[in-house]
mmCIF file of C-alpha atoms in Angstrom:
data_model
loop_
_atom_site.group_PDB
_atom_site.id
_atom_site.type_symbol
_atom_site.label_atom_id
_atom_site.label_comp_id
_atom_site.label_asym_id
_atom_site.label_seq_id
_atom_site.Cartn_x
_atom_site.Cartn_y
_atom_site.Cartn_z
ATOM 1 C CA UNK A 1 -31.556 9.381 7.536
ATOM 2 C CA UNK A 2 -30.473 7.100 5.296
ATOM 3 C CA UNK A 3 -26.461 6.665 6.200
ATOM 4 C CA UNK A 4 -23.689 7.397 3.888
ATOM 5 C CA UNK A 5 -20.613 4.745 2.991
ATOM 6 C CA UNK A 6 -18.622 8.087 4.940
ATOM 7 C CA UNK A 7 -20.938 7.424 7.940
ATOM 8 C CA UNK A 8 -19.734 6.039 10.666
ATOM 9 C CA UNK A 9 -16.255 5.377 9.521
ATOM 10 C CA UNK A 10 -14.166 5.029 12.127
ATOM 11 C CA UNK A 11 -11.594 8.848 12.183
ATOM 12 C CA UNK A 12 -7.741 8.110 12.267
ATOM 13 C CA UNK A 13 -5.503 8.912 15.577
ATOM 14 C CA UNK A 14 -3.568 10.727 13.503
ATOM 15 C CA UNK A 15 -4.197 13.029 10.687
ATOM 16 C CA UNK A 16 -3.759 11.518 7.242
ATOM 17 C CA UNK A 17 -1.326 12.916 4.995
ATOM 18 C CA UNK A 18 -4.336 14.380 2.396
ATOM 19 C CA UNK A 19 -5.561 16.507 5.436
ATOM 20 C CA UNK A 20 -2.397 17.807 6.264
ATOM 21 C CA UNK A 21 -1.477 19.135 2.652
ATOM 22 C CA UNK A 22 -4.472 20.516 2.405
ATOM 23 C CA UNK A 23 -3.958 22.378 5.858
ATOM 24 C CA UNK A 24 -0.411 23.786 3.907
ATOM 25 C CA UNK A 25 -1.895 24.233 0.936
ATOM 26 C CA UNK A 26 -4.703 26.640 2.764
ATOM 27 C CA UNK A 27 -2.021 28.587 4.509
ATOM 28 C CA UNK A 28 -0.139 29.160 1.285
ATOM 29 C CA UNK A 29 -3.258 30.818 -0.235
ATOM 30 C CA UNK A 30 -3.233 33.217 2.737
ATOM 31 C CA UNK A 31 -6.249 31.570 4.176
ATOM 32 C CA UNK A 32 -7.051 31.261 8.292
ATOM 33 C CA UNK A 33 -9.009 28.657 9.711
ATOM 34 C CA UNK A 34 -8.650 26.857 13.517
ATOM 35 C CA UNK A 35 -8.737 23.343 14.134
ATOM 36 C CA UNK A 36 -11.985 21.927 15.254
ATOM 37 C CA UNK A 37 -13.428 18.725 17.174
ATOM 38 C CA UNK A 38 -14.709 15.847 15.361
ATOM 39 C CA UNK A 39 -17.985 15.935 14.400
ATOM 40 C CA UNK A 40 -20.494 13.080 14.389
ATOM 41 C CA UNK A 41 -24.016 12.065 14.923
ATOM 42 C CA UNK A 42 -26.022 8.888 15.819
ATOM 43 C CA UNK A 43 -27.605 9.660 12.382
ATOM 44 C CA UNK A 44 -24.121 9.297 10.339
ATOM 45 C CA UNK A 45 -23.460 12.675 9.963
ATOM 46 C CA UNK A 46 -19.400 12.393 10.164
ATOM 47 C CA UNK A 47 -16.734 15.382 9.628
ATOM 48 C CA UNK A 48 -13.345 13.385 11.097
ATOM 49 C CA UNK A 49 -11.579 16.339 10.732
ATOM 50 C CA UNK A 50 -13.421 19.795 10.735
ATOM 51 C CA UNK A 51 -11.679 23.464 10.421
ATOM 52 C CA UNK A 52 -13.247 26.589 11.252
ATOM 53 C CA UNK A 53 -12.736 28.809 8.113
ATOM 54 C CA UNK A 54 -12.271 32.592 8.709
ATOM 55 C CA UNK A 55 -10.809 33.552 5.564
ATOM 56 C CA UNK A 56 -10.467 32.688 2.275
ATOM 57 C CA UNK A 57 -7.367 34.955 1.502
ATOM 58 C CA UNK A 58 -5.039 37.739 2.937
ATOM 59 C CA UNK A 59 -7.967 40.222 1.652
ATOM 60 C CA UNK A 60 -11.312 37.974 1.433
ATOM 61 C CA UNK A 61 -13.529 36.798 4.624
ATOM 62 C CA UNK A 62 -15.812 34.714 4.477
ATOM 63 C CA UNK A 63 -18.708 35.667 7.156
ATOM 64 C CA UNK A 64 -19.606 33.969 9.494
ATOM 65 C CA UNK A 65 -16.512 31.563 9.952
ATOM 66 C CA UNK A 66 -17.862 27.841 8.804
ATOM 67 C CA UNK A 67 -17.081 24.810 9.953
ATOM 68 C CA UNK A 68 -15.932 22.587 6.856
ATOM 69 C CA UNK A 69 -13.586 20.159 5.970
ATOM 70 C CA UNK A 70 -10.401 20.342 4.674
ATOM 71 C CA UNK A 71 -11.156 20.201 0.421
ATOM 72 C CA UNK A 72 -13.875 21.911 0.487
ATOM 73 C CA UNK A 73 -12.488 25.144 2.595
ATOM 74 C CA UNK A 74 -9.627 25.058 -0.493
ATOM 75 C CA UNK A 75 -11.927 24.480 -3.022
ATOM 76 C CA UNK A 76 -13.380 27.726 -1.485
ATOM 77 C CA UNK A 77 -10.566 29.959 -1.210
ATOM 78 C CA UNK A 78 -9.414 29.579 -4.782
ATOM 79 C CA UNK A 79 -12.504 29.880 -6.048
ATOM 80 C CA UNK A 80 -13.071 32.875 -4.318
ATOM 81 C CA UNK A 81 -9.203 34.511 -5.147
ATOM 82 C CA UNK A 82 -9.646 33.032 -8.905
ATOM 83 C CA UNK A 83 -12.932 33.582 -9.777
ATOM 84 C CA UNK A 84 -14.994 35.731 -7.492
ATOM 85 C CA UNK A 85 -12.644 38.610 -6.636
ATOM 86 C CA UNK A 86 -11.755 38.656 -10.262
ATOM 87 C CA UNK A 87 -15.078 39.047 -11.478
ATOM 88 C CA UNK A 88 -16.334 41.802 -9.164
ATOM 89 C CA UNK A 89 -13.303 43.619 -10.454
ATOM 90 C CA UNK A 90 -14.426 42.823 -14.185
ATOM 91 C CA UNK A 91 -18.613 42.982 -13.629
ATOM 92 C CA UNK A 92 -19.199 45.616 -10.763
ATOM 93 C CA UNK A 93 -15.385 47.780 -10.996
ATOM 94 C CA UNK A 94 -15.036 46.750 -6.780
ATOM 95 C CA UNK A 95 -12.634 44.791 -5.263
ATOM 96 C CA UNK A 96 -13.957 41.563 -3.207
ATOM 97 C CA UNK A 97 -13.846 41.720 0.317
ATOM 98 C CA UNK A 98 -16.554 39.739 1.939
ATOM 99 C CA UNK A 99 -18.388 35.710 0.884
ATOM 100 C CA UNK A 100 -21.673 35.762 3.219
ATOM 101 C CA UNK A 101 -22.195 32.407 3.804
ATOM 102 C CA UNK A 102 -25.525 30.842 4.899
ATOM 103 C CA UNK A 103 -24.636 27.104 5.512
ATOM 104 C CA UNK A 104 -21.537 25.072 5.870
ATOM 105 C CA UNK A 105 -21.858 21.154 8.088
ATOM 106 C CA UNK A 106 -25.067 21.183 9.301
ATOM 107 C CA UNK A 107 -26.494 17.472 10.589
ATOM 108 C CA UNK A 108 -29.423 17.402 8.103
ATOM 109 C CA UNK A 109 -31.287 15.459 4.753
ATOM 110 C CA UNK A 110 -31.418 17.043 1.322
ATOM 111 C CA UNK A 111 -34.447 18.729 1.314
ATOM 112 C CA UNK A 112 -37.207 16.433 1.095
ATOM 113 C CA UNK A 113 -35.113 12.804 1.239
ATOM 114 C CA UNK A 114 -33.936 10.972 3.353
ATOM 115 C CA UNK A 115 -30.435 10.932 1.788
ATOM 116 C CA UNK A 116 -27.567 13.314 4.169
ATOM 117 C CA UNK A 117 -26.639 15.833 2.763
ATOM 118 C CA UNK A 118 -22.738 17.313 1.232
ATOM 119 C CA UNK A 119 -23.278 19.840 4.708
ATOM 120 C CA UNK A 120 -23.590 17.109 6.992
ATOM 121 C CA UNK A 121 -19.923 15.583 5.634
ATOM 122 C CA UNK A 122 -19.235 19.489 5.846
ATOM 123 C CA UNK A 123 -18.385 19.051 1.943
ATOM 124 C CA UNK A 124 -21.104 21.902 0.681
ATOM 125 C CA UNK A 125 -21.449 25.581 1.265
ATOM 126 C CA UNK A 126 -23.954 27.895 0.644
ATOM 127 C CA UNK A 127 -23.102 31.637 -0.635
ATOM 128 C CA UNK A 128 -25.987 33.938 0.331
ATOM 129 C CA UNK A 129 -23.905 37.116 -0.720
ATOM 130 C CA UNK A 130 -20.819 38.803 -1.401
ATOM 131 C CA UNK A 131 -19.136 42.334 -0.501
ATOM 132 C CA UNK A 132 -16.979 45.191 -2.318
ATOM 133 C CA UNK A 133 -14.819 47.246 -1.220
ATOM 134 C CA UNK A 134 -17.356 50.353 -2.358
ATOM 135 C CA UNK A 135 -19.717 48.599 -0.064
ATOM 136 C CA UNK A 136 -21.699 47.511 -1.983
ATOM 137 C CA UNK A 137 -23.427 44.314 -1.244
ATOM 138 C CA UNK A 138 -24.636 41.374 -4.061
ATOM 139 C CA UNK A 139 -27.144 38.749 -3.045
ATOM 140 C CA UNK A 140 -27.945 35.966 -4.478
ATOM 141 C CA UNK A 141 -31.493 36.148 -5.378
ATOM 142 C CA UNK A 142 -34.233 34.860 -8.206
ATOM 143 C CA UNK A 143 -34.399 38.245 -10.536
ATOM 144 C CA UNK A 144 -31.112 40.384 -9.550
ATOM 145 C CA UNK A 145 -30.298 44.034 -11.077
ATOM 146 C CA UNK A 146 -29.020 43.370 -14.344
ATOM 147 C CA UNK A 147 -25.247 44.133 -13.248
ATOM 148 C CA UNK A 148 -25.059 41.845 -10.080
ATOM 149 C CA UNK A 149 -27.140 39.372 -12.690
ATOM 150 C CA UNK A 150 -23.759 39.532 -15.132
ATOM 151 C CA UNK A 151 -21.630 39.208 -12.159
ATOM 152 C CA UNK A 152 -23.912 36.259 -10.460
ATOM 153 C CA UNK A 153 -23.827 33.907 -13.795
ATOM 154 C CA UNK A 154 -19.546 34.496 -14.579
ATOM 155 C CA UNK A 155 -19.608 32.938 -10.890
ATOM 156 C CA UNK A 156 -22.257 30.251 -11.290
ATOM 157 C CA UNK A 157 -21.011 29.263 -14.616
ATOM 158 C CA UNK A 158 -17.534 28.909 -13.427
ATOM 159 C CA UNK A 159 -18.222 27.434 -10.056
ATOM 160 C CA UNK A 160 -19.319 24.337 -12.521
ATOM 161 C CA UNK A 161 -16.290 22.100 -12.758
ATOM 162 C CA UNK A 162 -14.246 22.704 -9.239
ATOM 163 C CA UNK A 163 -17.662 22.129 -7.496
ATOM 164 C CA UNK A 164 -19.413 18.545 -8.051
ATOM 165 C CA UNK A 165 -22.929 20.070 -7.808
ATOM 166 C CA UNK A 166 -23.897 23.760 -7.736
ATOM 167 C CA UNK A 167 -27.136 25.206 -7.679
ATOM 168 C CA UNK A 168 -29.208 28.406 -7.316
ATOM 169 C CA UNK A 169 -31.955 30.502 -7.801
ATOM 170 C CA UNK A 170 -34.498 28.762 -10.262
ATOM 171 C CA UNK A 171 -33.278 25.242 -9.794
ATOM 172 C CA UNK A 172 -35.867 24.644 -7.097
ATOM 173 C CA UNK A 173 -37.957 26.828 -4.370
ATOM 174 C CA UNK A 174 -34.915 25.058 -1.455
ATOM 175 C CA UNK A 175 -32.169 27.081 -3.707
ATOM 176 C CA UNK A 176 -34.095 30.266 -4.726
ATOM 177 C CA UNK A 177 -31.600 32.003 -2.362
ATOM 178 C CA UNK A 178 -28.583 31.542 -1.987
ATOM 179 C CA UNK A 179 -25.238 29.474 -4.248
ATOM 180 C CA UNK A 180 -25.150 25.479 -3.145
ATOM 181 C CA UNK A 181 -21.625 24.708 -3.771
ATOM 182 C CA UNK A 182 -19.921 21.442 -2.770
ATOM 183 C CA UNK A 183 -17.523 17.839 -3.516
ATOM 184 C CA UNK A 184 -19.721 14.764 -3.444
ATOM 185 C CA UNK A 185 -18.268 12.311 -5.248
ATOM 186 C CA UNK A 186 -19.360 11.543 -8.132
ATOM 187 C CA UNK A 187 -18.959 8.429 -10.814
ATOM 188 C CA UNK A 188 -17.239 9.274 -13.193
ATOM 189 C CA UNK A 189 -15.995 12.784 -12.106
ATOM 190 C CA UNK A 190 -19.229 14.222 -13.316
ATOM 191 C CA UNK A 191 -20.518 17.106 -11.876
ATOM 192 C CA UNK A 192 -24.971 18.361 -11.819
ATOM 193 C CA UNK A 193 -25.313 22.243 -12.008
ATOM 194 C CA UNK A 194 -28.523 23.823 -12.438
#
């Protein structure tokens, strides 16, 4: 795999202020998390201050727990409470209870390349399903029922901005059954959404 500028950076002896501030904001949002051991790999994967995200808010779980960096955890928690939950009520008439994730931190390249994935830095989350109060499960899929499609489309469009990359069904075969969201550093703060 090809190293990234984030690869092999020495972990500071003390947690940087931006990391502690992020954790404080996560707590205010009602998210639950546990600190985890640093992750690194000879291939260049690196997650110096990982969290195990257990809940996105007081009323929204993430299943299974996600090993992730704090910035992505915070953006995901805000997005779940400010966008996904209201869209579930508006489009489906139920409250959001669970965001089902398919992948968080994993040391691997982007599919079909040697470049490290944002997952290799705990900077990405793949969402496969949403569970609502009535037991309804909305799967991310290529051709969802019309009602679900409207909900999923609203979420996907709103994700482009808070997240720097948004990929899902129709973008390529690798993203046919999940919504990939990440905070990839891009020139001029741009986004890549398909």
